[in-house]
PDB file of C-alpha atoms in Angstrom:
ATOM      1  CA  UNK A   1     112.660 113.413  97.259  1.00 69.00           C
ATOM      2  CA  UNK A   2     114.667 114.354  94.313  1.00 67.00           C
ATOM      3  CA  UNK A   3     117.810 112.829  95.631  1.00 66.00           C
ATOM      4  CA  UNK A   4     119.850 115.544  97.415  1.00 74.00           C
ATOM      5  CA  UNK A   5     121.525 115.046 100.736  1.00 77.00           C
ATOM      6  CA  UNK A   6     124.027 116.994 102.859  1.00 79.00           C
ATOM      7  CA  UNK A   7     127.707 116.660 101.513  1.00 78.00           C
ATOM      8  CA  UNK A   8     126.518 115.027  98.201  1.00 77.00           C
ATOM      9  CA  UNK A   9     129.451 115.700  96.543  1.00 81.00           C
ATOM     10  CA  UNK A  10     131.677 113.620  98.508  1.00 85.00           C
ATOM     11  CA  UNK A  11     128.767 110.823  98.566  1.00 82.00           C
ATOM     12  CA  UNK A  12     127.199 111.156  95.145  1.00 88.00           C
ATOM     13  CA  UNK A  13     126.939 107.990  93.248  1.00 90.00           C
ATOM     14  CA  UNK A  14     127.481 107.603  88.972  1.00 94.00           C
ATOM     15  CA  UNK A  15     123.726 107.591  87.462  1.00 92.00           C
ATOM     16  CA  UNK A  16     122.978 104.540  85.590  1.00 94.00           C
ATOM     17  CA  UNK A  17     122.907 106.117  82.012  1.00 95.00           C
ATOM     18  CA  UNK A  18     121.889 104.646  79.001  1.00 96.00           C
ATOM     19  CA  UNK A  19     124.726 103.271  76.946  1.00 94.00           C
ATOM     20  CA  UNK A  20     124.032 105.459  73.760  1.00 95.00           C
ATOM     21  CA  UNK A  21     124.073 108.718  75.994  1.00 96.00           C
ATOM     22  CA  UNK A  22     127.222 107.065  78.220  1.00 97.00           C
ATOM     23  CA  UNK A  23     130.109 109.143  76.846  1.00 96.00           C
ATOM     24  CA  UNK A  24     127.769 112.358  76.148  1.00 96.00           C
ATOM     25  CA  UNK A  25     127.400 112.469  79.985  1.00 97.00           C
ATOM     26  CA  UNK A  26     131.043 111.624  80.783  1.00 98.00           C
ATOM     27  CA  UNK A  27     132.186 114.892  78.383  1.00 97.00           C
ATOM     28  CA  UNK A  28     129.848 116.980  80.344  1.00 95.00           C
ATOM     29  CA  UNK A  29     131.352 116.044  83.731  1.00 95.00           C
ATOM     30  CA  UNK A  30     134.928 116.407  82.119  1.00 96.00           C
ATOM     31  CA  UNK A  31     134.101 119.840  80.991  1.00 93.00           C
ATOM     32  CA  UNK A  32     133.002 120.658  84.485  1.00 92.00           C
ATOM     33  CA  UNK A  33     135.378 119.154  86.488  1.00 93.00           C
ATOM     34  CA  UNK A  34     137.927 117.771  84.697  1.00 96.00           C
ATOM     35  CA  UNK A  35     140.867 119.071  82.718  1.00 97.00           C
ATOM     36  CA  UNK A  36     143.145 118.975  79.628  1.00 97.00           C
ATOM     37  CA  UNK A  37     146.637 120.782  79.637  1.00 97.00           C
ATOM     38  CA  UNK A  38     149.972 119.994  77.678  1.00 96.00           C
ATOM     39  CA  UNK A  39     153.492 119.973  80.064  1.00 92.00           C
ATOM     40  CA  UNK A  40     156.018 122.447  78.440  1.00 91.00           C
ATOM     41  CA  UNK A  41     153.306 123.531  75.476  1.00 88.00           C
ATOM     42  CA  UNK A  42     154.855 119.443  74.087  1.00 91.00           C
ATOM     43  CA  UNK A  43     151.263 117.940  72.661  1.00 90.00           C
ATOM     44  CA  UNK A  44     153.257 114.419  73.314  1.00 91.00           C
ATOM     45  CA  UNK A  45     153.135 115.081  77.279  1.00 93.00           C
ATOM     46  CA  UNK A  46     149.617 115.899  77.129  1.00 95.00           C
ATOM     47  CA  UNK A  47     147.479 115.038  80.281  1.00 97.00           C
ATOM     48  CA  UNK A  48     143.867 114.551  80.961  1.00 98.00           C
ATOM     49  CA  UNK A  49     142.267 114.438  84.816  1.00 98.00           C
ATOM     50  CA  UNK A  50     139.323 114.125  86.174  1.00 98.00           C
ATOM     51  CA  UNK A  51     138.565 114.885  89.985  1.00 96.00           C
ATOM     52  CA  UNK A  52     135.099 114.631  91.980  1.00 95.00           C
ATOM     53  CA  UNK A  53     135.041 114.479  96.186  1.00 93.00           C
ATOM     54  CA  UNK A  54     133.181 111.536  95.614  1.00 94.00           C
ATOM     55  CA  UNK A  55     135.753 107.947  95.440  1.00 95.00           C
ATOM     56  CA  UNK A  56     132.217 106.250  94.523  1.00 94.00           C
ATOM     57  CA  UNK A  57     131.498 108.402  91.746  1.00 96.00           C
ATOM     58  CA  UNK A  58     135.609 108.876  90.390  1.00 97.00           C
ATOM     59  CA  UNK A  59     136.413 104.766  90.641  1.00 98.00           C
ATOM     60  CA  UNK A  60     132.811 104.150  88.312  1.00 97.00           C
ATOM     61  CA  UNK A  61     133.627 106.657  85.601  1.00 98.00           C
ATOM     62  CA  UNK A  62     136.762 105.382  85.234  1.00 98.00           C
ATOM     63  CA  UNK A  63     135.374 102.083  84.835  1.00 98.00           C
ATOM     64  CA  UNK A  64     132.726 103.962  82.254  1.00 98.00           C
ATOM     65  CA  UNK A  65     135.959 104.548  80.713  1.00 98.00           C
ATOM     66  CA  UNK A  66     137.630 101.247  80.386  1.00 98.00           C
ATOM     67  CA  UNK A  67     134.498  99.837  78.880  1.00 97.00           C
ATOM     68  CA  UNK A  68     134.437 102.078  76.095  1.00 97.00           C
ATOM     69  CA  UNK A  69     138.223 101.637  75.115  1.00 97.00           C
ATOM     70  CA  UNK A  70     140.697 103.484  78.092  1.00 98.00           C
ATOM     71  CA  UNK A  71     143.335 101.874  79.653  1.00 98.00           C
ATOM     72  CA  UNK A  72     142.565 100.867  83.193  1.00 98.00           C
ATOM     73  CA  UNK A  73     144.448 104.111  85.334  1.00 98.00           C
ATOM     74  CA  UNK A  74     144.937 104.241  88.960  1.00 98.00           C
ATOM     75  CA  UNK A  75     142.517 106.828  90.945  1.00 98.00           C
ATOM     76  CA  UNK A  76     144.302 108.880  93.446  1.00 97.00           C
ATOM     77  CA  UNK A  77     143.390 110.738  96.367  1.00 95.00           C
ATOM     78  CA  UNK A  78     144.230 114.289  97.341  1.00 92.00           C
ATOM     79  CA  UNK A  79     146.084 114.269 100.790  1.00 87.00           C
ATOM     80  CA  UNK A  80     146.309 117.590 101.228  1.00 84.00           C
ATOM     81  CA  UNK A  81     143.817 120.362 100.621  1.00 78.00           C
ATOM     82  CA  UNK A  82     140.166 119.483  99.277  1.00 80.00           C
ATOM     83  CA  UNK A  83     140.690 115.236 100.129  1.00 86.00           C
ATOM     84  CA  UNK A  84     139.520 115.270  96.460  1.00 94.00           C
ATOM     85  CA  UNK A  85     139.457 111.486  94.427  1.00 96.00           C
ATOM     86  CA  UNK A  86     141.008 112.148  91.190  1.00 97.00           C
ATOM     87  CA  UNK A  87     142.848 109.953  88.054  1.00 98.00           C
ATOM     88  CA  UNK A  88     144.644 110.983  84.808  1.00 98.00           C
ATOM     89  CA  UNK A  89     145.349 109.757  81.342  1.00 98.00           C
ATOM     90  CA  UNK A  90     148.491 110.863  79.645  1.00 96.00           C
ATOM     91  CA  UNK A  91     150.276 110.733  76.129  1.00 94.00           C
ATOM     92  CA  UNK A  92     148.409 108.492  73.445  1.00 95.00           C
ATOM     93  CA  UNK A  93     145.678 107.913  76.281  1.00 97.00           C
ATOM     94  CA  UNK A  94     144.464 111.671  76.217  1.00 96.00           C
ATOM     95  CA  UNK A  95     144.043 111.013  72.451  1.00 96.00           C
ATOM     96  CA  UNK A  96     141.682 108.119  72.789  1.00 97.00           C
ATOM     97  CA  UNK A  97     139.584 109.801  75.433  1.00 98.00           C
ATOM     98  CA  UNK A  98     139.564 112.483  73.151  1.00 97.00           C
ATOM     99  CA  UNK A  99     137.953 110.130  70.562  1.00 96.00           C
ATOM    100  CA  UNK A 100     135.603 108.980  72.888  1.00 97.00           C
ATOM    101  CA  UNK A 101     134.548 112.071  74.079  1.00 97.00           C
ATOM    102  CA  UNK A 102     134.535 114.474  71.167  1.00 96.00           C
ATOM    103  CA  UNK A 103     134.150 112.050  67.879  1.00 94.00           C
ATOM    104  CA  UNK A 104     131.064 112.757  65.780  1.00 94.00           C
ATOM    105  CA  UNK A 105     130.020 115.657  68.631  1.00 94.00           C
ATOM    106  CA  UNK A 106     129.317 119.029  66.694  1.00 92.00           C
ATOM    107  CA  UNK A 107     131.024 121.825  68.332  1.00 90.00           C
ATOM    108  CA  UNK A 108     127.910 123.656  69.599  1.00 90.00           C
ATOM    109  CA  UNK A 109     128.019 120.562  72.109  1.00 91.00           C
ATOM    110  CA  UNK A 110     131.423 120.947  73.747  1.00 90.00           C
ATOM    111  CA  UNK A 111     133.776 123.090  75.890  1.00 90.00           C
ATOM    112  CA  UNK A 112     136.150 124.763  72.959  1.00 93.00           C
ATOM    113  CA  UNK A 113     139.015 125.201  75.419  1.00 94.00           C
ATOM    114  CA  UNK A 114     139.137 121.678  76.439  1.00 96.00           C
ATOM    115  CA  UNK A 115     138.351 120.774  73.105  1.00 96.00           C
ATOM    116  CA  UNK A 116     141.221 122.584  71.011  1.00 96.00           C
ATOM    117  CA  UNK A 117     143.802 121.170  73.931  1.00 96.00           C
ATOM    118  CA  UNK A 118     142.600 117.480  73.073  1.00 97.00           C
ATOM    119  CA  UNK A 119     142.788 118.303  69.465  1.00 96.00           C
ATOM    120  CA  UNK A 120     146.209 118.966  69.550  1.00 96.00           C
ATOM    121  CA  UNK A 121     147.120 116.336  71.570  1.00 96.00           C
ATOM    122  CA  UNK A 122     145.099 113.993  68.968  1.00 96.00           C
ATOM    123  CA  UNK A 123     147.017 115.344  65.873  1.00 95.00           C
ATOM    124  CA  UNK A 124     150.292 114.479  67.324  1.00 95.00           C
ATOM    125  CA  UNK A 125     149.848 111.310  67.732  1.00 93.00           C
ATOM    126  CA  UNK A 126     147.535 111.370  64.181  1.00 90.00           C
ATOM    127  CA  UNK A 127     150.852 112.401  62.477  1.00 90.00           C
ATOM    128  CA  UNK A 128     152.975 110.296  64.567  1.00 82.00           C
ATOM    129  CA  UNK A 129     151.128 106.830  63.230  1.00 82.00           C
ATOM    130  CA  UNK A 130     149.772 106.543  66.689  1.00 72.00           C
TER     131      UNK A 130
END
């Protein structure tokens, strides 16, 4: 009745959510299951995944993400371990997700960790004229 089945995390789909609440939602499934790191500590090879068992539920978010200003990226799938659906944004990319996930939020709304990583990601390319 309330929309649970067996295995729904490999069959869940993306809710239709309103427009004004789209990117509010997406931030909340980022800061559960997706991540921010920088390669080498360098905020210019910073990368931004997101992974979900669900290809239904990966392939519409990242179309979420394209509407509101991404690049298109291509999702992957895990081969070996957890068969887990996942895509990634990397560089000047990671800065405009940040944008879309974090302008105009006040920080009692977001992950800090996740949040500082973008941050510095987003100031190097600020300073670089990106």
């Amino acid at each position: 009745r309330l929309g649970l089945t067996p295995k729904k995390s490999l069959t869940i789909d993306f809710p239709d959510v309103p427009t004004y609440c789209l990117r509010h939602f997406i931030r909340g499934c980022w800061d559960g299951d997706g991540t921010v790191y920088l390669e080498g500590d360098n905020p210019a090879r910073g990368c931004a995944g997101f992974v979900s068992g669900s290809l239904r539920f990966v392939e519409a978010m990242e179309a979420r993400l394209v509407g509101l200003g991404l690049p298109p990226v291509t999702v992957h799938h895990e081969t070996r371990g957890s068969g887990a659906w996942y895509f990634r944004y990397h560089g000047a990319a990671c800065a405009r997700l940040a944008h879309v996930l974090y302008h105009g939020v006040d920080d009692s709304m977001l992950y800090s960790r996740k949040h500082s990583i973008f941050m510095r990601i987003t100031e190097h390319y600020r300073a670089a004229g990106q």
